[in-house]
Amino acid sequence: MADEKVLIIEDNPMNLELATDLLEVAGYRVVNATDGERGVALAHTERPDIILMDIDLPGISGLEATKRLKGNPEFKDTPIVALTAFAMKADMDKILAAGCEGCLTKPIDTRRFAHQVADFIHPDGDTP
Ligand code: MN
């Protein structure tokens, strides 16, 4: 896992700081954006191994940002994971339809977060 890069797109400063800290402690490199359009642009320049996507963002939503990224073949294999507090089935359907691989619910589970992210990067369980 060391040295893998995570792009976090999240406009809530506390969530962003917490997620960043948890992932950096686990050995990840973290880059971030606080709105969808900058996040999409940063994905192109940073080439992250995974993108954590808040859904409720200023400007374009996380769903729209996900659609833009997944509409580009270069991001076909990049996992995009929604960060959301509302994960009712209808919300989950929209999240998956937009192209996300899954979602992590807020509040962030501080003890499991880095492992949850690792599982999305390596869905076959090939992490130590
Ligand atoms: Mn938000």
Short mmCIF file of C-alpha atoms and ligand atoms in Angstrom, two decimals:
data_model
loop_
_atom_site.label_atom_id
_atom_site.label_comp_id
_atom_site.label_asym_id
_atom_site.label_seq_id
_atom_site.Cartn_x
_atom_site.Cartn_y
_atom_site.Cartn_z
CA MET A 1 0.00 0.00 0.00
CA ALA A 2 2.85 2.35 0.64
CA ASP A 3 3.17 5.12 -1.88
CA GLU A 4 -0.24 4.66 -3.43
CA LYS A 5 -1.96 7.95 -4.16
CA VAL A 6 -5.43 8.89 -2.99
CA LEU A 7 -7.38 11.85 -4.36
CA ILE A 8 -9.98 13.09 -1.88
CA ILE A 9 -12.66 15.41 -3.24
CA GLU A 10 -14.46 16.77 -0.17
CA ASP A 11 -15.63 20.25 0.76
CA ASN A 12 -16.02 19.68 4.50
CA PRO A 13 -12.69 20.71 6.09
CA MET A 14 -13.05 18.42 9.11
CA ASN A 15 -13.84 15.35 7.02
CA LEU A 16 -11.04 16.21 4.63
CA GLU A 17 -8.51 16.62 7.42
CA LEU A 18 -9.56 13.43 9.19
CA ALA A 19 -9.50 11.33 6.02
CA THR A 20 -6.14 12.80 5.02
CA ASP A 21 -4.59 12.12 8.43
CA LEU A 22 -5.84 8.53 8.58
CA LEU A 23 -4.54 7.76 5.10
CA GLU A 24 -1.17 9.50 5.55
CA VAL A 25 -0.57 7.58 8.78
CA ALA A 26 -1.26 4.40 6.81
CA GLY A 27 1.39 5.37 4.26
CA TYR A 28 -0.65 6.84 1.44
CA ARG A 29 0.12 9.98 -0.48
CA VAL A 30 -2.94 12.21 -0.43
CA VAL A 31 -3.99 15.02 -2.73
CA ASN A 32 -7.26 16.85 -2.42
CA ALA A 33 -9.76 19.17 -4.01
CA THR A 34 -12.72 20.89 -2.40
CA ASP A 35 -15.01 21.08 -5.41
CA GLY A 36 -15.94 18.73 -8.23
CA GLU A 37 -14.46 20.60 -11.16
CA ARG A 38 -11.06 21.01 -9.53
CA GLY A 39 -11.25 17.39 -8.47
CA VAL A 40 -11.79 16.22 -12.03
CA ALA A 41 -8.89 18.38 -13.23
CA LEU A 42 -6.65 17.08 -10.46
CA ALA A 43 -7.50 13.49 -11.32
CA HIS A 44 -6.05 14.08 -14.77
CA THR A 45 -2.81 15.61 -13.52
CA GLU A 46 -2.25 13.44 -10.43
CA ARG A 47 -3.36 10.02 -11.73
CA PRO A 48 -4.45 8.73 -8.31
CA ASP A 49 -4.83 5.02 -7.51
CA ILE A 50 -8.26 5.74 -6.01
CA ILE A 51 -10.63 8.68 -5.75
CA LEU A 52 -12.78 9.33 -2.68
CA MET A 53 -15.72 11.45 -3.78
CA ASP A 54 -18.02 13.48 -1.58
CA ILE A 55 -21.43 13.66 -3.25
CA ASP A 56 -22.67 17.01 -1.96
CA LEU A 57 -20.11 19.43 -3.37
CA PRO A 58 -20.21 23.08 -4.44
CA GLY A 59 -20.53 23.43 -8.22
CA ILE A 60 -20.91 20.09 -9.96
CA SER A 61 -21.99 17.26 -7.66
CA GLY A 62 -19.88 14.24 -6.86
CA LEU A 63 -22.19 12.19 -9.06
CA GLU A 64 -21.59 14.51 -12.02
CA ALA A 65 -17.84 14.55 -11.38
CA THR A 66 -17.86 10.73 -11.27
CA LYS A 67 -19.77 10.55 -14.56
CA ARG A 68 -17.26 12.89 -16.21
CA LEU A 69 -14.33 10.81 -15.01
CA LYS A 70 -15.87 7.45 -15.83
CA GLY A 71 -16.84 8.77 -19.27
CA ASN A 72 -13.10 8.87 -19.96
CA PRO A 73 -11.53 5.45 -20.67
CA GLU A 74 -8.41 6.56 -18.79
CA PHE A 75 -10.36 6.25 -15.54
CA LYS A 76 -12.13 3.00 -16.33
CA ASP A 77 -9.95 1.10 -13.86
CA THR A 78 -9.61 3.82 -11.23
CA PRO A 79 -11.90 3.08 -8.30
CA ILE A 80 -14.13 5.98 -7.36
CA VAL A 81 -15.71 5.59 -3.93
CA ALA A 82 -18.51 7.86 -2.77
CA LEU A 83 -18.19 9.47 0.65
CA THR A 84 -21.72 10.00 1.83
CA ALA A 85 -23.82 10.25 4.92
CA PHE A 86 -26.98 9.19 3.12
CA ALA A 87 -26.77 5.72 1.70
CA MET A 88 -30.35 4.62 1.37
CA LYS A 89 -30.93 2.15 -1.43
CA ALA A 90 -32.14 4.88 -3.83
CA ASP A 91 -28.99 6.91 -3.13
CA MET A 92 -26.82 3.84 -3.55
CA ASP A 93 -28.44 3.10 -6.92
CA LYS A 94 -27.59 6.63 -8.12
CA ILE A 95 -24.05 6.32 -6.81
CA LEU A 96 -23.48 3.04 -8.64
CA ALA A 97 -25.22 4.32 -11.79
CA ALA A 98 -22.86 7.30 -11.87
CA GLY A 99 -19.94 4.86 -12.00
CA CYS A 100 -18.75 4.60 -8.41
CA GLU A 101 -17.42 1.23 -7.27
CA GLY A 102 -19.08 1.65 -3.90
CA CYS A 103 -19.41 3.99 -0.99
CA LEU A 104 -18.01 4.71 2.44
CA THR A 105 -20.41 6.28 4.88
CA LYS A 106 -19.77 9.33 7.01
CA PRO A 107 -19.02 9.77 9.82
CA ILE A 108 -15.71 8.16 8.95
CA ASP A 109 -14.90 4.99 10.88
CA THR A 110 -11.46 6.04 12.12
CA ARG A 111 -10.32 2.52 13.00
CA ARG A 112 -11.27 0.94 9.68
CA PHE A 113 -11.03 3.74 7.13
CA ALA A 114 -7.55 3.01 5.74
CA HIS A 115 -8.39 -0.70 5.45
CA GLN A 116 -11.66 0.10 3.71
CA VAL A 117 -9.79 2.24 1.20
CA ALA A 118 -7.20 -0.51 0.68
CA ASP A 119 -9.99 -2.99 -0.03
CA PHE A 120 -11.30 -0.77 -2.81
CA ILE A 121 -7.85 -0.43 -4.36
CA HIS A 122 -7.29 -4.18 -4.10
CA PRO A 123 -10.72 -5.79 -4.31
CA ASP A 124 -9.25 -9.25 -4.61
CA GLY A 125 -7.71 -8.93 -1.18
CA ASP A 126 -4.10 -8.88 -2.32
CA THR A 127 -3.07 -6.51 0.46
CA PRO A 128 -0.80 -7.68 3.26
MN MN B 1 -19.93 18.00 1.01
#
